[in-house]
Coordinates of C-alpha atoms and ligand atoms in Angstrom, one line a residue:
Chain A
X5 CA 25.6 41.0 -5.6
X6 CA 23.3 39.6 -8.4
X7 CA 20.5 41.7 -9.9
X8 CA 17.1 41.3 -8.4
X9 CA 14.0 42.6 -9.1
X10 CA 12.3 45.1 -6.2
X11 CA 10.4 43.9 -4.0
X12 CA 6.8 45.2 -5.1
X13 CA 7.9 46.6 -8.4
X14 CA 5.2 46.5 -10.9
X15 CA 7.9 43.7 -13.4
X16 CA 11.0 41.8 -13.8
X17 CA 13.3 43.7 -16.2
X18 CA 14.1 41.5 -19.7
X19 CA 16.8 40.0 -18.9
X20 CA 15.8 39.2 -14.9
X21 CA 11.8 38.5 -15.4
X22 CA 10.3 37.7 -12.1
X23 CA 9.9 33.4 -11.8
X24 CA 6.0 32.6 -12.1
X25 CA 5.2 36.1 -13.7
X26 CA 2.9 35.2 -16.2
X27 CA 0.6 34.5 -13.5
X28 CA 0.8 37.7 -11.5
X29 CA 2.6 38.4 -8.9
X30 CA 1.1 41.8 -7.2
X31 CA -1.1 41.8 -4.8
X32 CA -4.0 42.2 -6.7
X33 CA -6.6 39.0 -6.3
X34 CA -6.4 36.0 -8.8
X35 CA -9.3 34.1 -9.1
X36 CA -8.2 29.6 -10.5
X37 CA -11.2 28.1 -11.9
X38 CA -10.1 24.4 -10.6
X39 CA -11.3 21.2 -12.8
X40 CA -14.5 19.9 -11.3
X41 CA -13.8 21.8 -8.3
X42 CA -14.1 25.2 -6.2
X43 CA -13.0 28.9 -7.4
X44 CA -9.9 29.2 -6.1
X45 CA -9.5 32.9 -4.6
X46 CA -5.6 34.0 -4.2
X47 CA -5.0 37.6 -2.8
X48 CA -7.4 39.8 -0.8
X49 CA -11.4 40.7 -1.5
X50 CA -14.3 41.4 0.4
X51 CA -16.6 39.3 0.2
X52 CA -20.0 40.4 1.1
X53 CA -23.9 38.5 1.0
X54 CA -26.4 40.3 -1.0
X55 CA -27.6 42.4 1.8
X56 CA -24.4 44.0 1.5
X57 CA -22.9 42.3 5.1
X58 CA -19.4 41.5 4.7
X59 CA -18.3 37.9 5.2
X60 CA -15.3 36.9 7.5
X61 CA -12.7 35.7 5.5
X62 CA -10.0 33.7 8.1
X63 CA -7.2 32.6 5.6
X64 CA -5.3 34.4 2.9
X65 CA -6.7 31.8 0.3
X66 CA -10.1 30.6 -0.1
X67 CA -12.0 28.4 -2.2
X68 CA -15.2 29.6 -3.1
X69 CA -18.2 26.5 -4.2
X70 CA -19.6 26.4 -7.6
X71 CA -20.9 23.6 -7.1
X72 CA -24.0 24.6 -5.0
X73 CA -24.3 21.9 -2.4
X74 CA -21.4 22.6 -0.2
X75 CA -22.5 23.5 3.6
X76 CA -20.8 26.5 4.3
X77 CA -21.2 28.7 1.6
X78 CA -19.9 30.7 -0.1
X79 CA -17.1 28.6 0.8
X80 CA -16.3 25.2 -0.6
X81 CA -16.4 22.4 1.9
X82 CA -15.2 19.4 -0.5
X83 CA -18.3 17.8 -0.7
X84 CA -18.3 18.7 -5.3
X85 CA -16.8 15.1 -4.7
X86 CA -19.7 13.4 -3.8
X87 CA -22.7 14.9 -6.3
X88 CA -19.3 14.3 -9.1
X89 CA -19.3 18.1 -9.7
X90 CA -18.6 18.5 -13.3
X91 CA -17.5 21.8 -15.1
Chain B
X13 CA 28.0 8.5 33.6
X14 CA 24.4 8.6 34.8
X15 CA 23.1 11.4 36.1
X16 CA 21.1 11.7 39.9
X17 CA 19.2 14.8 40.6
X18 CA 17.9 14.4 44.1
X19 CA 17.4 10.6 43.6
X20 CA 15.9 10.8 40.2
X21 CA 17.7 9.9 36.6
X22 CA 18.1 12.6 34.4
X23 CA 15.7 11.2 32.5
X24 CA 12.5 11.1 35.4
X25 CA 13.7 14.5 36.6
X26 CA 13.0 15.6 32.7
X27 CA 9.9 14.1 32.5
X28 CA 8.2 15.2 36.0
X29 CA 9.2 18.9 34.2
X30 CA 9.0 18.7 30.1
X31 CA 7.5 15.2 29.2
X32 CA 6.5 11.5 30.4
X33 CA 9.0 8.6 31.1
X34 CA 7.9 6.1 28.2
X35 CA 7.5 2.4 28.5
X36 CA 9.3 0.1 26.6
X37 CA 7.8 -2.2 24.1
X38 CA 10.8 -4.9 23.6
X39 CA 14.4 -5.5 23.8
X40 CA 14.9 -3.0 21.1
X41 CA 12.9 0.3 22.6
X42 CA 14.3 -1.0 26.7
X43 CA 18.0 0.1 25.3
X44 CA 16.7 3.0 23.2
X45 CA 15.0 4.3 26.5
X46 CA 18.1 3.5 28.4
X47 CA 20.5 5.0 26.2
X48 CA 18.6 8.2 26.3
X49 CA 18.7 8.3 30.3
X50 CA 22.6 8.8 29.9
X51 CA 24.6 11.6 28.9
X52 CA 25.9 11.0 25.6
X53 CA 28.4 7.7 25.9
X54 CA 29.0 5.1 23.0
X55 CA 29.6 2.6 25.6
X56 CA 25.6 3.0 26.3
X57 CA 25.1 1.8 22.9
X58 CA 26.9 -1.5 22.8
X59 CA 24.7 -4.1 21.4
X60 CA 22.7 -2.0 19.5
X61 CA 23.1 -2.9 16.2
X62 CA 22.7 -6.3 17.5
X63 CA 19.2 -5.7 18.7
X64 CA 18.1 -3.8 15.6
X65 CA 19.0 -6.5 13.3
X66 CA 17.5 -9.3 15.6
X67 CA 14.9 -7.5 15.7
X68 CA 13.8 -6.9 12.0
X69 CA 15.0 -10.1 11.3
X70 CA 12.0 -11.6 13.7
X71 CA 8.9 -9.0 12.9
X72 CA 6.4 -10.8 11.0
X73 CA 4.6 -7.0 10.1
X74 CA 6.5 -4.1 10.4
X75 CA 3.7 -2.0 10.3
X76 CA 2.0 -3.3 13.3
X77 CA 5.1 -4.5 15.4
X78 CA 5.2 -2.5 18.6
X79 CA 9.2 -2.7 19.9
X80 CA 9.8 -1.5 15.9
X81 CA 7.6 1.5 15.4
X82 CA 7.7 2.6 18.8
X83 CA 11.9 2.3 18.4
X84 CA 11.2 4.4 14.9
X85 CA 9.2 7.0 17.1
X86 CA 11.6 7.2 19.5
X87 CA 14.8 7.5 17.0
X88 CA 12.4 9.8 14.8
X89 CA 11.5 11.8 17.8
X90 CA 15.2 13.2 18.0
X91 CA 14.6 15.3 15.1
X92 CA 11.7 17.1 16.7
X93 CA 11.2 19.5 19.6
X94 CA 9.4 17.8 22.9
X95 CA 9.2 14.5 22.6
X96 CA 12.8 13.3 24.1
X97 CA 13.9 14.7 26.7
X98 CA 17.1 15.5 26.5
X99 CA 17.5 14.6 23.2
X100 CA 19.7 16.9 21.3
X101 CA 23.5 15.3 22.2
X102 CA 21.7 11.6 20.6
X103 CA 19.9 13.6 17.7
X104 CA 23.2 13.0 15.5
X105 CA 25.0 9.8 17.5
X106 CA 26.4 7.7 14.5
X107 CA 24.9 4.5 16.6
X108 CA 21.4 6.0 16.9
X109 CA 21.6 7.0 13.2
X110 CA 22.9 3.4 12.4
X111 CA 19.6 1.9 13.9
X112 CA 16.9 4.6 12.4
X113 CA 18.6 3.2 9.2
X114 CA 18.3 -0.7 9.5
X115 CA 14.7 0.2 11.2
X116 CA 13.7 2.8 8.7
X117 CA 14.7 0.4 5.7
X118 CA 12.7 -2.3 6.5
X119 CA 9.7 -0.1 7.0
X120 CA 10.0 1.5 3.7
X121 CA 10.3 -1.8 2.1
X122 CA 7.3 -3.1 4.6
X123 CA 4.9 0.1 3.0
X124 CA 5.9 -0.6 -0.9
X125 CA 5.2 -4.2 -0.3
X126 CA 1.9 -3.5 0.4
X127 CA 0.6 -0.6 -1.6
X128 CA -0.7 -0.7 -4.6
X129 CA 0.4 1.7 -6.5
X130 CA -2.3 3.6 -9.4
X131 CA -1.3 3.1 -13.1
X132 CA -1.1 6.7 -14.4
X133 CA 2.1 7.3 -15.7
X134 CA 1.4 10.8 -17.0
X135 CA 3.5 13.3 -14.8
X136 CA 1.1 16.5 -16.3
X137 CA 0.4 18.4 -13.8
X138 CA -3.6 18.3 -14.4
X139 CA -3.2 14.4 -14.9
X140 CA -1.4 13.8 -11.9
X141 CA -3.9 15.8 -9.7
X142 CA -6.5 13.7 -11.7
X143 CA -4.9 10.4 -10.9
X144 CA -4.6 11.8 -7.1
X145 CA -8.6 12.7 -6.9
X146 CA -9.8 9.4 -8.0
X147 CA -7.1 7.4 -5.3
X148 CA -8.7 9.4 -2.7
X149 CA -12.2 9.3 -4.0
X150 CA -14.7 9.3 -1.1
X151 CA -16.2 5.4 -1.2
X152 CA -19.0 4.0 0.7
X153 CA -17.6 1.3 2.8
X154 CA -17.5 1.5 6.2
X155 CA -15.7 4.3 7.6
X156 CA -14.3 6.1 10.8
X157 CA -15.9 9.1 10.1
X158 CA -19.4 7.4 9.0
X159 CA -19.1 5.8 12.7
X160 CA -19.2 9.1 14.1
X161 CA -21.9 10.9 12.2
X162 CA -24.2 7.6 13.4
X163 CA -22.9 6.1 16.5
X164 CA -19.9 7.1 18.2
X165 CA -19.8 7.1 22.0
X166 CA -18.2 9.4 24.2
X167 CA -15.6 7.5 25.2
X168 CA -14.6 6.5 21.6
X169 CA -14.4 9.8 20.4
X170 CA -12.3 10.5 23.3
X171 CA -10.2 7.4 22.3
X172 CA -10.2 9.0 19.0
X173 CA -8.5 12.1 19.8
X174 CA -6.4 10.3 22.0
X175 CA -5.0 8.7 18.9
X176 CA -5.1 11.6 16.6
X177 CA -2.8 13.6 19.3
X178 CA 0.3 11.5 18.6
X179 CA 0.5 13.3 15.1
X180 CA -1.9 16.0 15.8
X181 CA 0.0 18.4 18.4
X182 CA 2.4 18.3 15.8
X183 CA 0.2 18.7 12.9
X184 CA 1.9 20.0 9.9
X185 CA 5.6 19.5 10.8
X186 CA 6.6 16.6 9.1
X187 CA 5.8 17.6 5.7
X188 CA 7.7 21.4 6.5
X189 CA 10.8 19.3 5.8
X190 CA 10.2 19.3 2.4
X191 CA 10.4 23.2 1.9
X192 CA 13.8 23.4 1.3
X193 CA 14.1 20.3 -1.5
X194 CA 11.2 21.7 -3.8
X195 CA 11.3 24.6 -5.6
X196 CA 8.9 27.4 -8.2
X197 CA 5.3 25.9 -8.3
X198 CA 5.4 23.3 -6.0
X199 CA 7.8 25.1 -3.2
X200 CA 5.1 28.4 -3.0
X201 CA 2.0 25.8 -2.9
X202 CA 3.7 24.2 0.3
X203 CA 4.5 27.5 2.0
X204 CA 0.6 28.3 1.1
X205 CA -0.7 25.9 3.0
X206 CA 1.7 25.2 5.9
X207 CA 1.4 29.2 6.4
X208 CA -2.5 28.2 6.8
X209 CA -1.6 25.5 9.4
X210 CA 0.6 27.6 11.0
X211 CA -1.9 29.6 11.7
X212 CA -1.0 32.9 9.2
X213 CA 1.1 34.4 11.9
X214 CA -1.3 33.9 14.5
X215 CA 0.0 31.5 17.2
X216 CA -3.5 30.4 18.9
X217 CA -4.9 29.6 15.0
X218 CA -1.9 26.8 14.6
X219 CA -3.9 24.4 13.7
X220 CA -1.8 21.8 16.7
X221 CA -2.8 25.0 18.8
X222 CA -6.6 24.3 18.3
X223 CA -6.5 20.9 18.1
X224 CA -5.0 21.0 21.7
X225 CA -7.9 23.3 22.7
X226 CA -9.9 20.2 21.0
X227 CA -8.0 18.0 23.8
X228 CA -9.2 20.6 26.8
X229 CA -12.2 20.6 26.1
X230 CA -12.5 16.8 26.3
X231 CA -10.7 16.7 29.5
X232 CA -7.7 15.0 28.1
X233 CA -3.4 16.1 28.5
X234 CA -2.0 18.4 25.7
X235 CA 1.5 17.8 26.6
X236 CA 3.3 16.2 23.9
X237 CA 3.8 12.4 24.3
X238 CA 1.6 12.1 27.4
X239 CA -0.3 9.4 25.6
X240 CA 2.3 8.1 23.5
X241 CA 2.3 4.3 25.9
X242 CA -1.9 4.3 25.4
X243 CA -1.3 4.0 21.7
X244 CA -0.7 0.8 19.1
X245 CA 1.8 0.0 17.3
X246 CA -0.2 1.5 13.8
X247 CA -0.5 5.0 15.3
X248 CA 2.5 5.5 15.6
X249 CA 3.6 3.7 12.1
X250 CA 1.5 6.9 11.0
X251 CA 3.8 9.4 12.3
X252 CA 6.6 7.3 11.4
X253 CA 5.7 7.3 8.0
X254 CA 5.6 11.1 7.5
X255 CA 8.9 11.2 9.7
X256 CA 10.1 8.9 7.1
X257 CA 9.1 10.6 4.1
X258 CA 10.3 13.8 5.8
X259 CA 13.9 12.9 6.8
X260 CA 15.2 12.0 3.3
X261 CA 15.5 14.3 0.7
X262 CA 15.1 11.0 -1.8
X263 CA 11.5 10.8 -0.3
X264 CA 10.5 14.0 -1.2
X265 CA 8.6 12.6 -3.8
X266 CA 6.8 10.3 -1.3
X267 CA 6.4 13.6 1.1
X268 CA 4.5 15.9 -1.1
X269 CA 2.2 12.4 -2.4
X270 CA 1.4 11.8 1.5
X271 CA 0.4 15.5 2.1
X272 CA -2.1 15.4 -1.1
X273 CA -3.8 12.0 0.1
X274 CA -3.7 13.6 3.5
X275 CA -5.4 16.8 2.9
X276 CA -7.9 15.2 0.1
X277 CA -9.1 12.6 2.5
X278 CA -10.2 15.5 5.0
X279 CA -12.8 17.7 4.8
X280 CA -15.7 15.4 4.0
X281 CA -14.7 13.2 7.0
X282 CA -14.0 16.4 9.4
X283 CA -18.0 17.8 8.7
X284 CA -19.0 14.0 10.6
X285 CA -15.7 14.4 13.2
X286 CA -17.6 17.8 14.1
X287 CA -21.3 16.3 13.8
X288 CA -20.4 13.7 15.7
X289 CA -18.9 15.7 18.8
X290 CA -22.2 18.2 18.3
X291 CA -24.5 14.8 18.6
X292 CA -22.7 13.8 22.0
X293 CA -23.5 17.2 23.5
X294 CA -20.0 19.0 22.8
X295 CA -19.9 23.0 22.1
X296 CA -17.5 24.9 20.0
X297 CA -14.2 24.3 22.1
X298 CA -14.5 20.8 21.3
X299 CA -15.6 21.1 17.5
X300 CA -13.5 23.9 16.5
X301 CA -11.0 21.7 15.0
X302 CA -12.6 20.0 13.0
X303 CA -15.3 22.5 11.6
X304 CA -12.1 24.8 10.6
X305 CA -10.6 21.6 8.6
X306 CA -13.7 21.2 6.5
X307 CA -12.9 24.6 5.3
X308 CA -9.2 24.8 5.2
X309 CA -8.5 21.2 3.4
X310 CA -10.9 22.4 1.2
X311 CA -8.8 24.7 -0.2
X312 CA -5.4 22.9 0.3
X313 CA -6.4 19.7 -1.6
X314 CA -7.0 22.3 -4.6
X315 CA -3.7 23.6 -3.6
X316 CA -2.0 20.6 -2.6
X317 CA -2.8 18.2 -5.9
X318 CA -2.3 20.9 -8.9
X319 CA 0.2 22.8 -7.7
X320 CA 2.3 20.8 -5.5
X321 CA 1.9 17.4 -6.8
X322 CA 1.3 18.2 -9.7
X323 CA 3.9 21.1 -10.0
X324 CA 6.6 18.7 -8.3
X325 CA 5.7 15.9 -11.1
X326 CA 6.0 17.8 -14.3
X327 CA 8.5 19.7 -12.7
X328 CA 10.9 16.3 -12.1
X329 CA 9.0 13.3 -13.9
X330 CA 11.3 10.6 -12.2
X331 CA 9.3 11.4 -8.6
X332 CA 5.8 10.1 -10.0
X333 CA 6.3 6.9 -9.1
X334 CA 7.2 8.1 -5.5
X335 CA 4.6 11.0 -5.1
X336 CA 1.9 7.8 -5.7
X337 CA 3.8 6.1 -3.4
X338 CA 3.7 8.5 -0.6
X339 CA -0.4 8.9 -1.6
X340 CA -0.6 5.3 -1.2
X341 CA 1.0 4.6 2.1
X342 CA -0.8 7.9 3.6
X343 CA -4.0 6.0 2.4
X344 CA -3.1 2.3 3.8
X345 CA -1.3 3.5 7.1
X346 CA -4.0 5.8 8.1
X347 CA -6.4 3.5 6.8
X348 CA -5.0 0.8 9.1
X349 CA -5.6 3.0 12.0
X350 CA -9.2 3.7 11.2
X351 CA -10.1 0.0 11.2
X352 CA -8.3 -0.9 14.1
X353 CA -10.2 2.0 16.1
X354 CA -13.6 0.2 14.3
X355 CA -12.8 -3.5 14.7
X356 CA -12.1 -2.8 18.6
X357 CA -15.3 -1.2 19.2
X358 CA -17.1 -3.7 17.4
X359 CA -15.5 -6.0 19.5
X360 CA -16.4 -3.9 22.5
X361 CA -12.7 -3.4 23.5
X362 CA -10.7 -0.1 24.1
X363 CA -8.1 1.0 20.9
X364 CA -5.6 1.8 23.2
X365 CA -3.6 -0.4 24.8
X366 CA -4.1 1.2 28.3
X367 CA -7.9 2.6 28.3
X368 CA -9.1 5.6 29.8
X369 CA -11.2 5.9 32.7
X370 CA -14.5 5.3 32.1
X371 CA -16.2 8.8 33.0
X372 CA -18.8 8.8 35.2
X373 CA -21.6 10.2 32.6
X374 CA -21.4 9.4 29.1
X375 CA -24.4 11.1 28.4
X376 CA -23.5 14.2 29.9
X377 CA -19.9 15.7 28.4
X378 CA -18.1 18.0 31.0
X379 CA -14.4 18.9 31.1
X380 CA -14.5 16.9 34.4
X381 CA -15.6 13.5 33.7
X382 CA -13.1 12.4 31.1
X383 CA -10.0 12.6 33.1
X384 CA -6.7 11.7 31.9
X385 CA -3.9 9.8 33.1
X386 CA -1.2 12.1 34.2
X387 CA -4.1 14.9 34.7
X388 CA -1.6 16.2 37.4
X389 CA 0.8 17.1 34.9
X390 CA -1.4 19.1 33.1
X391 CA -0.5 22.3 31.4
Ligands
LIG404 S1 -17.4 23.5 -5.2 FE1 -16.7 22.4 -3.5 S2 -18.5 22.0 -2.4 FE2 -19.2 23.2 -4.1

């Protein structure tokens, strides 16, 4: 049976790394800042407003608007597209 | 050797349980349907590749020619769950597989004929989702889903879901074909999001699941196929083309290209889907749908154009060409089906080719005005 890395160990050994390392592969949250677009959001967080209520998150990724006109914040609903968001 | 239960082919006594007997749309589709009301039996088949030829030989539009999408639904429809009856002994007959090929080729060469293709020829990942935004860049003409922010009637938006139900109650399945060909990048993006609209492990969040609640709430059939004769031709040449994409590793390419287009041509036009339902007086059950696409496509396009186009591209160069393609035809074929749904209410027709009942209130939506053909049946 061929080498593999654990499942949930902390890295690939040298000569087996783990495909896709470089960009994490725990559970802890990664955060893609996407080109003219939303904040991509991989991995679980709590998201909460600024009173300190935490906001219902219903799928495992989430795109978050930096944009500012998007409808359903904090979430993105596509609508960078239209203003030509920028960043 | 045909089957009789109690009077009734093996094929009605299958469809008063698990689905509707369909109606024929030419020579081609009346031997299809015929074939599939026997037990498996080449002899049922004779002529077949007769009829196929003869009849791709006389369709002036592939696209819109009702005997040969409804024959590419049908012989598409053996690869997925609930739509024939009966179906698993044809899924693999080497006549049935012979006609989905003459059919199928003649559609493919139908689509590249007409799309036009964007020039980017950089297969970079960030170029190629680039190239993707701006094909599906959100114009100004007139639209499906500006017709429902502004004016939509009751009836139309019925029609509309109606037509959105042929790919809808199987939302998502087509383009699960292509798990298995892809790999790295662009293999985890597609898992990411079909896991989203599979509902993360939650059955009743599938997003077919609450697109049939959609269908409830208006009243209308959620069993699969129950409006597959109300129809045209170009609603089905939707499905077709993601069945088509989806069947052939070779058009994996064209697959992952469709689901991008697909995804970034949804969440603007979901927000007026929804608004539009809210205007005519619907509540939550009816909106649901659409108001959790604005949210989820807005993630998936991220996902869908950098890391699975774009992945799949710099990953094997030679699919750019098809990934475009497969944007392309998911922009023209669903495209086609928007304006047919416009230019028959301008024209004060139906867009199917059997209307609905008129329900007895348009102003006033309840489950019980908008009744569906085959209401009996319902599950
Ligand atoms: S970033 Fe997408 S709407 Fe603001």
């Amino acid at each position: 049976m061929s080498k593999a890395a654990e499942p949930g160990s902390a890295s690939g050994s040298a000569d087996w790394p783990i495909p896709g390392a470089s960009v994490g592969h725990s559970l802890d949250p990664i955060i893609i800042a996407c080109q003219n677009g939303p904040l991509l959001v991989r991995g679980s967080v709590e998201l909460r407003t600024a009173e300190g209520e935490v906001i219902p998150q219903l799928r495992a990724t989430i795109a978050l608007c930096r944009c500012g006109v998007s409808s359903i914040k904090p979430f993105c609903d596509g609508t960078h597209k239209l203003i030509n968001f920028q960043t | 050797m045909l089957l009789k239960l109690g009077g009734m082919t093996t094929l009605e006594a299958l469809a008063v349980s698990s689905g509707p007997a369909f109606t024929s749309r030419g020579p081609l589709s009346t031997r299809l349907l015929h074939a599939f009301e026997y037990e498996l039996a080449t002899e049922e088949t004779a002529g077949l590749s007769e009829t196929v030829e003869e009849t791709v030989a006389t369709c002036d539009d592939v696209l819109q020619d009702d005997d040969v999408q409804f024959s590419l639904f049908l012989l598409y429809g053996l690869s997925y769950g609930d739509v024939i009856p009966g179906g698993d002994a044809w899924e693999w007959h080497s006549g049935m597989i012979a006609a989905r090929r003459v059919l199928e080729n003649a559609f493919e060469g139908g689509l590249r004929n007409t799309v036009s293709l964007p020039q980017s020829r950089s297969a970079h990942a960030d170029d190629v989702a680039a190239t993707l935004f701006a094909l599906t860049k959100p114009d100004s003409g007139p639209s499906l889903s500006r017709h429902f922010a502004t004016k939509v009637t009751q009836l139309q938006a019925t029609e509309f879901v109606v037509q959105r139900s042929i790919y809808t109650l199987k939302e998502a399945d087509p383009h699960s074909w292509a798990i298995p060909r892809l790999t790295g990048r662009a293999k985890a993006a597609l898992v990411e999001i079909q896991a989203d609209e599979y509902g993360g492990g939650r059955p009743e969040r599938m997003h077919s699941a609450i697109f049939a609640g959609t269908m409830r709430g208006l009243g209308l059939n959620t069993r699969y196929g129950a409006y597959v004769d109300h129809v045209p031709a170009i609603t089905l040449a939707s499905l077709n083309t993601m069945s088509l994409f989806g069947l052939q590793r070779r058009l994996r390419g064209a697959l992952v290209g469709h689901l991008a287009a697909f995804e970034m041509t949804s969440s603007i036009p979901n927000r007026k889907y929804g608004d539009g339902f809210r205007r005519l007086g619907y509540g939550a059950d009816v909106t649901r749908y659409f108001d959790e696409h604005v949210e989820a496509d807005a993630v998936h396009e991220q996902i869908a154009a950098r890391d699975l186009a774009g992945a799949l591209a710099a990953e094997e160069p030679a699919l750019l060409d098809d990934i475009l393609f497969g944007a392309s035809a998911c922009l023209l074929v669903d495209g086609l089906m928007g304006q047919h749904m416009l230019d028959a209410w301008a024209a004060g027709r139906s867009s199917l080719r059997i209307p609905l009942p008129v329900p007895r209130a348009a102003e006033r939506p309840a489950e019980e005005d908008v009744l569906a053909k085959g209401q009996s049946q319902n599950v």
